PDB file of C-alpha atoms in Angstrom:
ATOM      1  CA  UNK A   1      18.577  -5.904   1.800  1.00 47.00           C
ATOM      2  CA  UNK A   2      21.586  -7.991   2.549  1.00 47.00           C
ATOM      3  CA  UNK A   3      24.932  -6.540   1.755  1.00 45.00           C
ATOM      4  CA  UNK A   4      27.329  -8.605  -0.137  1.00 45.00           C
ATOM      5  CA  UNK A   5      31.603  -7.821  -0.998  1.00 41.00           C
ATOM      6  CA  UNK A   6      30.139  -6.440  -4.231  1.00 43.00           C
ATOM      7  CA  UNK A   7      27.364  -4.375  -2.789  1.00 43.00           C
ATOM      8  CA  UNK A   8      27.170  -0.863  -3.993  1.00 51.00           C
ATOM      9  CA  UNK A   9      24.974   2.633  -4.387  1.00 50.00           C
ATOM     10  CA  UNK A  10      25.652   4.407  -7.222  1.00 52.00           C
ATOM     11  CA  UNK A  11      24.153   8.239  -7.051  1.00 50.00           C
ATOM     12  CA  UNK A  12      23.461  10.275 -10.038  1.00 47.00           C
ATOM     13  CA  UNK A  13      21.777  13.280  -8.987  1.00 50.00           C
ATOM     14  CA  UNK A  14      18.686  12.870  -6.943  1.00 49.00           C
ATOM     15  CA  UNK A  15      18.337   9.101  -7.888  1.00 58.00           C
ATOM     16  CA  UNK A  16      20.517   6.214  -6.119  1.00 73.00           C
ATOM     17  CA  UNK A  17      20.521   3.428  -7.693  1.00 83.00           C
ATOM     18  CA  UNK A  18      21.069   0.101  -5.664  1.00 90.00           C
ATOM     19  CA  UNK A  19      23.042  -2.744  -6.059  1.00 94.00           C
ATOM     20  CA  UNK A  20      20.273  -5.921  -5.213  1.00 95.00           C
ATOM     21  CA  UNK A  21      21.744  -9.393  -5.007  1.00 95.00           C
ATOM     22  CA  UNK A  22      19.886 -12.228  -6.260  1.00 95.00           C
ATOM     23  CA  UNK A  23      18.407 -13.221  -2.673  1.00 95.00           C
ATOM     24  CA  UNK A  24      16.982  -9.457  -2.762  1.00 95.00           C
ATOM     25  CA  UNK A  25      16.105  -9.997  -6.437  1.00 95.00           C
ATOM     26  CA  UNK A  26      14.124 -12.517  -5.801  1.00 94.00           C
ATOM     27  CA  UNK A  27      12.646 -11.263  -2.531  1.00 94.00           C
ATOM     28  CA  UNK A  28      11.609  -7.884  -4.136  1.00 94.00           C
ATOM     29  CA  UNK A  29      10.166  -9.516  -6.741  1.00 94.00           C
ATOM     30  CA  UNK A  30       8.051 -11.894  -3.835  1.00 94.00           C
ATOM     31  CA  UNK A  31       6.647  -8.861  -2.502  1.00 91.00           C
ATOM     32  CA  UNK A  32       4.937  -7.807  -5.019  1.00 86.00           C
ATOM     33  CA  UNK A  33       4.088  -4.187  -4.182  1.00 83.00           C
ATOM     34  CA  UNK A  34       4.476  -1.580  -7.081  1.00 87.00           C
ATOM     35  CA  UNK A  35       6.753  -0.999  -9.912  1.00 90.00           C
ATOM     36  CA  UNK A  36      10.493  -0.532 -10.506  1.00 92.00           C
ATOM     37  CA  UNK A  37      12.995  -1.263 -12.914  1.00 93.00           C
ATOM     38  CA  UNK A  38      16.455  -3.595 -12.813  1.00 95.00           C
ATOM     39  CA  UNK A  39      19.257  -3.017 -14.805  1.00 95.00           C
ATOM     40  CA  UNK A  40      20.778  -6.309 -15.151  1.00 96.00           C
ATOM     41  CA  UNK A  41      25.187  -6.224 -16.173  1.00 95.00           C
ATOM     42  CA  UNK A  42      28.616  -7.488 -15.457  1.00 94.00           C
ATOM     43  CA  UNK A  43      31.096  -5.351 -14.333  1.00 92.00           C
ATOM     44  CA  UNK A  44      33.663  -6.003 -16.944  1.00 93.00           C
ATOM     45  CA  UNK A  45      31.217  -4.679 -20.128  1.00 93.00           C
ATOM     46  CA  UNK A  46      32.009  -1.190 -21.471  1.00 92.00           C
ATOM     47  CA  UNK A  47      28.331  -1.150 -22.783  1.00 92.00           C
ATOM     48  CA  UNK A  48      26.845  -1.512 -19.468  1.00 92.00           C
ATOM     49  CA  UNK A  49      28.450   1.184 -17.888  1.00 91.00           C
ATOM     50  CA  UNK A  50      27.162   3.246 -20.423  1.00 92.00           C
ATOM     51  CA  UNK A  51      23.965   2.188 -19.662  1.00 91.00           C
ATOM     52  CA  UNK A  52      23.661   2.319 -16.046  1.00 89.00           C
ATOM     53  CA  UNK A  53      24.743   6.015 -16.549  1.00 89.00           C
ATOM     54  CA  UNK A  54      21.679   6.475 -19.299  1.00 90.00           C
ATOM     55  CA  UNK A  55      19.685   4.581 -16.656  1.00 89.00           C
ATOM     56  CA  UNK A  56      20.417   7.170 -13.674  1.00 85.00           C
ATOM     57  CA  UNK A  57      19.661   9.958 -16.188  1.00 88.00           C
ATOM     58  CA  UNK A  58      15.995   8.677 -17.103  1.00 88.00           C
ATOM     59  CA  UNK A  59      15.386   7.486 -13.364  1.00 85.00           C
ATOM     60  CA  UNK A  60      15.782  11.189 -12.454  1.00 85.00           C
ATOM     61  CA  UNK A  61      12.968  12.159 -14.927  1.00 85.00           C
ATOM     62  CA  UNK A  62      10.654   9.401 -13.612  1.00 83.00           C
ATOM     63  CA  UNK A  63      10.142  10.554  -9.926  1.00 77.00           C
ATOM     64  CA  UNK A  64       9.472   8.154  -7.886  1.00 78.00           C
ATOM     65  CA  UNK A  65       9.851   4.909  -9.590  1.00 81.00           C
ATOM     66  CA  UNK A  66      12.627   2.346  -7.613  1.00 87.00           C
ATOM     67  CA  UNK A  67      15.280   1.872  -9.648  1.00 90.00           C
ATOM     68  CA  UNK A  68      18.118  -1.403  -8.695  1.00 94.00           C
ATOM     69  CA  UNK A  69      21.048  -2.783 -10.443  1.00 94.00           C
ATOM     70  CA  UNK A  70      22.182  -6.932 -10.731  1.00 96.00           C
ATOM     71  CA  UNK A  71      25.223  -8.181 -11.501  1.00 96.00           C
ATOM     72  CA  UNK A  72      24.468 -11.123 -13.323  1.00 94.00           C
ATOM     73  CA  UNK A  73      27.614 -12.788 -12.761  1.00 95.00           C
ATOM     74  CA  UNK A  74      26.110 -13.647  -9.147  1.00 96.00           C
ATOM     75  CA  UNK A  75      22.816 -14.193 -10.100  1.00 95.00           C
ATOM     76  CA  UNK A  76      22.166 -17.750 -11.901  1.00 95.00           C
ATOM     77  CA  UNK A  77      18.849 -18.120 -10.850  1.00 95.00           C
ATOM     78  CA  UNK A  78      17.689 -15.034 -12.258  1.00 94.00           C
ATOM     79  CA  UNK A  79      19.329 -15.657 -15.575  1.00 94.00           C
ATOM     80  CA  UNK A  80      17.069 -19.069 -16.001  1.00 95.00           C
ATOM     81  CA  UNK A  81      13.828 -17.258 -14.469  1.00 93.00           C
ATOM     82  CA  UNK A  82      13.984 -14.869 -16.582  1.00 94.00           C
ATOM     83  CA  UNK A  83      15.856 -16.037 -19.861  1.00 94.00           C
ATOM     84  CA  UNK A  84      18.421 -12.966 -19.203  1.00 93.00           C
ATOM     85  CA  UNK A  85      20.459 -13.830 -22.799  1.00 92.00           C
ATOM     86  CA  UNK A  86      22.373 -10.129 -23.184  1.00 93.00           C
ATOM     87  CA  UNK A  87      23.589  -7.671 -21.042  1.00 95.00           C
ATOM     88  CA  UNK A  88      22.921  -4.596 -20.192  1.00 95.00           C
ATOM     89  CA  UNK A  89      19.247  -4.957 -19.910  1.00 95.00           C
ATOM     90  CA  UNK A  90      16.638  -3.310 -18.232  1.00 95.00           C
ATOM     91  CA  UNK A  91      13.540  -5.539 -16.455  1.00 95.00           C
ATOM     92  CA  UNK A  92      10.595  -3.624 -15.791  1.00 94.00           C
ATOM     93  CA  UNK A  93       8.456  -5.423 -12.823  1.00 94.00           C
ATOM     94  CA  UNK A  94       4.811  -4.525 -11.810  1.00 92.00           C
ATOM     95  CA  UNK A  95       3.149  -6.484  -8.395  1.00 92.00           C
ATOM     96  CA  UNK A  96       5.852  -9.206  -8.844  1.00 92.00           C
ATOM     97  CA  UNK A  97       5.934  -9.866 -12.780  1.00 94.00           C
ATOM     98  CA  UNK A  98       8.328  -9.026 -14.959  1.00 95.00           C
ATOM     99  CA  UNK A  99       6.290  -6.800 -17.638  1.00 94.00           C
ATOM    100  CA  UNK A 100       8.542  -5.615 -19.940  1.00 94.00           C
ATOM    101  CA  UNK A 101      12.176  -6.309 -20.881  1.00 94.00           C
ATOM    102  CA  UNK A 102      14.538  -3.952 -23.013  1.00 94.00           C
ATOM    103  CA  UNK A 103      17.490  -5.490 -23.841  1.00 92.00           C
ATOM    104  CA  UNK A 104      19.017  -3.041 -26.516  1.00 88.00           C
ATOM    105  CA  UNK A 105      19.417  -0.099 -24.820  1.00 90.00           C
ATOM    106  CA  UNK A 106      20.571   2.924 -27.717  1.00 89.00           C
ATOM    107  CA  UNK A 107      20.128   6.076 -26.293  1.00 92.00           C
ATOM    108  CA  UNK A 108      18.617   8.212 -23.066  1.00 93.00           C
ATOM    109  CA  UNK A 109      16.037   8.995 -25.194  1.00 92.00           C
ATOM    110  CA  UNK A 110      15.416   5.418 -25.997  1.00 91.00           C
ATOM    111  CA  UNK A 111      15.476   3.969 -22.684  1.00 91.00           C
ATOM    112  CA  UNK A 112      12.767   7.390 -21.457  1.00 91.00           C
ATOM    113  CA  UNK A 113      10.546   6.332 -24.009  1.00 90.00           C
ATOM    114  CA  UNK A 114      10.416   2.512 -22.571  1.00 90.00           C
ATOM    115  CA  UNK A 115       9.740   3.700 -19.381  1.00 87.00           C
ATOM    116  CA  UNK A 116       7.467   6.062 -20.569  1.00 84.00           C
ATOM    117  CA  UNK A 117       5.299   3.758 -22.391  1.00 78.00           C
ATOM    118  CA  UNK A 118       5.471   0.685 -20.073  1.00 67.00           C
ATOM    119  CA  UNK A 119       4.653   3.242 -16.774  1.00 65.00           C
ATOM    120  CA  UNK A 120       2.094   5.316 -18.375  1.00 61.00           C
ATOM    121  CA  UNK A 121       0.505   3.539 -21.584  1.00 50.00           C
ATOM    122  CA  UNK A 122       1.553   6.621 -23.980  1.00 48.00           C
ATOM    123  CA  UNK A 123       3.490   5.799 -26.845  1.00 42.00           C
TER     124      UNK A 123
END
């Protein structure tokens, strides 16, 4: 993945969660090879910071699923292909489709039980 001015790695515990530009959006999402999650943001909300914390915290208790971050300021295309309309959200993709969306993110517990459900099928 390319870096850009913006590019960053944010580590919370055993989980690093990477900053993907829209080229490596979009690429990742071409390769269609497992699952992982995207938190989509901008780097100005309060909210989202909140939320990419949450999101480290849950990504630790989901081993081995890739977790990435999007600023969506930089991202245009991605906003249209995938009717982004709020941030933060979180966009769950499986083999190259986006399968699940969560775009009101309330709690860790919250946001576990997404991934949860949409990884495993439990409720």
């Amino acid at each position: 993945m390319r870096k850009h001015p913006a590019f960053r790695r944010l580590t919370m515990g055993s989980v690093t969660v990477i900053e993907l530009t829209e080229e490596d959006l979009i690429r990742k999402v071409g390769e269609r090879e497992g699952e992982f999650a995207v938190l989509v943001y901008t780097p100005l909300c309060g909210t989202c910071k909140l939320a990419l914390r949450m999101f480290g915290i849950v990504s630790e208790a989901i081993p081995g699923m890739a977790v990435y971050q999007c600023n969506i300021n930089f991202a245009p295309m991605a906003v249209r292909t995938w009717n982004l309309t709020t941030v933060p959200s979180v966009l769950l993709f499986n083999e190259g489709q986006l399968i699940d969306r969560l775009n009101r993110i309330q709690s860790v517990d919250a946001l576990f039980r997404f991934f949860k459900r949409e990884t495993n099928g439990d409720t």
